Every structure is written in C-alpha cells, then in structure tokens.
Coordinates of C-alpha atoms in Angstrom, one line a residue:
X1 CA 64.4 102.4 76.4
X2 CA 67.5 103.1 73.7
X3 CA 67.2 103.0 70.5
X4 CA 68.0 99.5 70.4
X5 CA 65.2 99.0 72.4
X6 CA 67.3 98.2 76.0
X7 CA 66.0 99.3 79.3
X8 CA 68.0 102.1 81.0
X9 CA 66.9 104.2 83.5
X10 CA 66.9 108.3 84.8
X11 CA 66.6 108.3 88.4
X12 CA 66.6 111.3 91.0
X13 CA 68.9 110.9 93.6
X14 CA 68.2 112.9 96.9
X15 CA 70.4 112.7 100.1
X16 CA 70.6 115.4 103.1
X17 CA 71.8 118.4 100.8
X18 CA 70.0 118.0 97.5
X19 CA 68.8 116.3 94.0
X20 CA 70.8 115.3 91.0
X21 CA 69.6 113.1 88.3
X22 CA 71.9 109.6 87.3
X23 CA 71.8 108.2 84.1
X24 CA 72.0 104.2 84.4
X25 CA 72.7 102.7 81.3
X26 CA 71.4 99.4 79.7
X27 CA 74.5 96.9 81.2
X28 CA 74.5 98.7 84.6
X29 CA 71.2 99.0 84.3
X30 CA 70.2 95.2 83.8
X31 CA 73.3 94.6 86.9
X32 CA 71.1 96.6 89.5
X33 CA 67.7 96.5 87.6
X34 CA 66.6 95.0 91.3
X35 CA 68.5 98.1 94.0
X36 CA 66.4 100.5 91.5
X37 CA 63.5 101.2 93.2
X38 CA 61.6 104.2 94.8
X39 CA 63.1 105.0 97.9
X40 CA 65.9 102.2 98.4
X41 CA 69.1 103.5 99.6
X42 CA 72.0 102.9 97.1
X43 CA 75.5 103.8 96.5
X44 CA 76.2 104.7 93.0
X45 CA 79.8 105.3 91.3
X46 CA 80.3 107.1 88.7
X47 CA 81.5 110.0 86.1
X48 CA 79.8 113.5 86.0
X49 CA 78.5 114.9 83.2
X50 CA 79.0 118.8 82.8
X51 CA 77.0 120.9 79.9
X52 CA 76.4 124.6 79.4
X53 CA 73.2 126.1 81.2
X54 CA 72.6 122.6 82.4
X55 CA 72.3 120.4 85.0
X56 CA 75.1 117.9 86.5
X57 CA 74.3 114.4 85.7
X58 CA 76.0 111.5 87.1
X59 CA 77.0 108.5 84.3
X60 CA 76.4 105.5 87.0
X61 CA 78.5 102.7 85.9
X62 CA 78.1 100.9 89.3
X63 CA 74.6 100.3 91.8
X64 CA 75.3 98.9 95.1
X65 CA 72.6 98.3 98.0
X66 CA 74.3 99.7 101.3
X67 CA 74.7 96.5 102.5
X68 CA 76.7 95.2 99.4
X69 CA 79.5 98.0 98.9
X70 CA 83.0 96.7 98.1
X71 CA 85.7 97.1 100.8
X72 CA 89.1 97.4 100.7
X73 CA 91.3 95.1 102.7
X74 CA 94.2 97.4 104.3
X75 CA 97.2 95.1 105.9
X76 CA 100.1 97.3 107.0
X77 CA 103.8 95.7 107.1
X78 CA 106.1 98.4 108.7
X79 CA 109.2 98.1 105.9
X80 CA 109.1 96.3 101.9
X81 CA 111.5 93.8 103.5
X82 CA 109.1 93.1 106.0
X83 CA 106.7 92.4 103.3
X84 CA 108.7 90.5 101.3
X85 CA 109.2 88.1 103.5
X86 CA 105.2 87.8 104.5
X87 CA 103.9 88.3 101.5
X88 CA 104.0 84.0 100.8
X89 CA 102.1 83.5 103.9
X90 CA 99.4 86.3 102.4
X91 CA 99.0 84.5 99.6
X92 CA 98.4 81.1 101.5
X93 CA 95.6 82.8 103.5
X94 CA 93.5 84.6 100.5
X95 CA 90.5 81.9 99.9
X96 CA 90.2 80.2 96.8
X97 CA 86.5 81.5 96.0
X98 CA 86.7 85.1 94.8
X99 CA 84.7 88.2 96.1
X100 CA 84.5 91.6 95.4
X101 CA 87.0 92.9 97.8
X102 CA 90.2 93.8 97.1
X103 CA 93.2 93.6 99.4
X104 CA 95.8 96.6 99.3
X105 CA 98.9 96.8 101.1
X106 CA 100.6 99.9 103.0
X107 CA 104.2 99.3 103.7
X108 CA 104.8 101.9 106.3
X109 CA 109.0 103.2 105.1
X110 CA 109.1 103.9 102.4
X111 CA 105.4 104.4 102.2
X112 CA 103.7 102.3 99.5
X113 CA 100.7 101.0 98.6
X114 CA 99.7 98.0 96.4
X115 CA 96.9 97.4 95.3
X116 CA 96.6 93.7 94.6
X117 CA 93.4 94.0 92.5
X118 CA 90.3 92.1 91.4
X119 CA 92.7 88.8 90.5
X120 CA 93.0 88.5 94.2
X121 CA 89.3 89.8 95.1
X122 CA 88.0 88.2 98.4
X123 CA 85.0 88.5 100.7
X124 CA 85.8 90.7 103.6
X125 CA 84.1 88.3 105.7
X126 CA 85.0 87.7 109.4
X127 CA 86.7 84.6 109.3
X128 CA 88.9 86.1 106.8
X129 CA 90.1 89.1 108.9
X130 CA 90.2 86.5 111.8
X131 CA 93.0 85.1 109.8
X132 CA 94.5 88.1 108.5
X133 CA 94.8 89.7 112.1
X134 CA 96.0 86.2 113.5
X135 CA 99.2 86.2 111.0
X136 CA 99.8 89.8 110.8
X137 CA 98.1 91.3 113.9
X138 CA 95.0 92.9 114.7
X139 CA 96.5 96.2 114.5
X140 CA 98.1 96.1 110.6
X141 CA 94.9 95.1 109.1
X142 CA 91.7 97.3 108.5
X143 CA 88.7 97.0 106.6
X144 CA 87.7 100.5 105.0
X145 CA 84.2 100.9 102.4
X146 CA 85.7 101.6 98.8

C-alpha cells in the first residue's frame, strides 16, 4: 500500500532470458488488479527506472493479458493523392462504437505515416478488416500487435 493507503503492487517478471522487478502503481494497478496474478502471462508497457548499484525496474503504466494487446490497423495507399481521395470512404467504414485499436496510415511516395489516434480507436475485429480489405484491398491493410 502507499502512503495514502492505495494498493500498488512489485511483481517479478520472468521470461526466457531473465528477471526484472515492475512497479505497478495504484491507477494501473486497480486497471489490471485482475491479469496480476502468479504465473499469468502479461504484456506490460512501460518506462525503466535506472539507479546507481541498482537494479533496473520497470514503471508499468499499462497490463494487458496476451489475448487483449492493442493492434495497430496498417492500410497502405500507394500516393497522398491517392489518399485524399479515399480517405472519406475510410471514415464511412470506421464503426461508431470505439475500441482500443488505432488505425495508422502508410502512404507509400512520399512515405508517410499517420497515425489517426485514440479519437478513431476501433476493434480490430474480423468483420472490420473484412471491410477494410473489401474497399482498399486485402493487400494494403495489415493488422500488426502495438
């Protein structure tokens, strides 16, 4: 507990290669309070903490279950003008109901990328790439793990 008398947590983390202990504050903390547990598998994001003659700790300020990690939605569009004149029928497509999954555009020359952010988060869901693929085509649209 803090001072304040909030739950927080140190955990050990362990994978493949080796050990390092996370911090999980009291808002993160009460987020994930449920994906904490001896020997789930979680993804934790995060800052590093570096002292003198001590060990690395990681600051988590996200928890995620492996089956709930956030995806990005790539859609390709080969020039800006191409976009410019597709982007309409992108908007059209994006659902109504948010998710956690952002969409980010790679125009191909000049070579940009856009991040449309949380505003337009979705869920990368298959009826939505369905969709995507359909208008855009199957090939210019890629879902990658954040």
């Amino acid at each position: 507990f803090t001072a304040n008398n909030q739950p927080m947590a140190f955990i050990v983390l362990e994978d493949l290669v080796g050990t390092v202990e996370a911090i999980v504050f009291p808002k993160t903390y009460e987020r994930s309070r449920a994906l904490i547990e001896e020997d789930a598998r979680v993804f934790i994001k995060g800052t590093v903490s570096l002292e003198d003659e001590a060990d690395a700790k990681l600051l988590a300020n996200e928890v995620y279950g492996f089956d709930e990690l956030p995806q990005n939605v790539w859609i390709q569009f080969e020039t800006k003008q191409e976009y410019n004149e597709k982007k309409e029928r992108l908007f059209e497509l994006l659902p109504e109901e948010k998710g956690r999954d952002e969409i980010v555009i790679f125009v191909r020359s000049p070579k940009a990328v856009k991040r449309l952010g949380r505003r337009w988060g979705v869920r990368a869901d298959e009826r939505l790439l369905a969709k995507l693929s359909d208008a855009f085509g199957a090939d210019n649209v890629r879902v990658v793990t954040a």
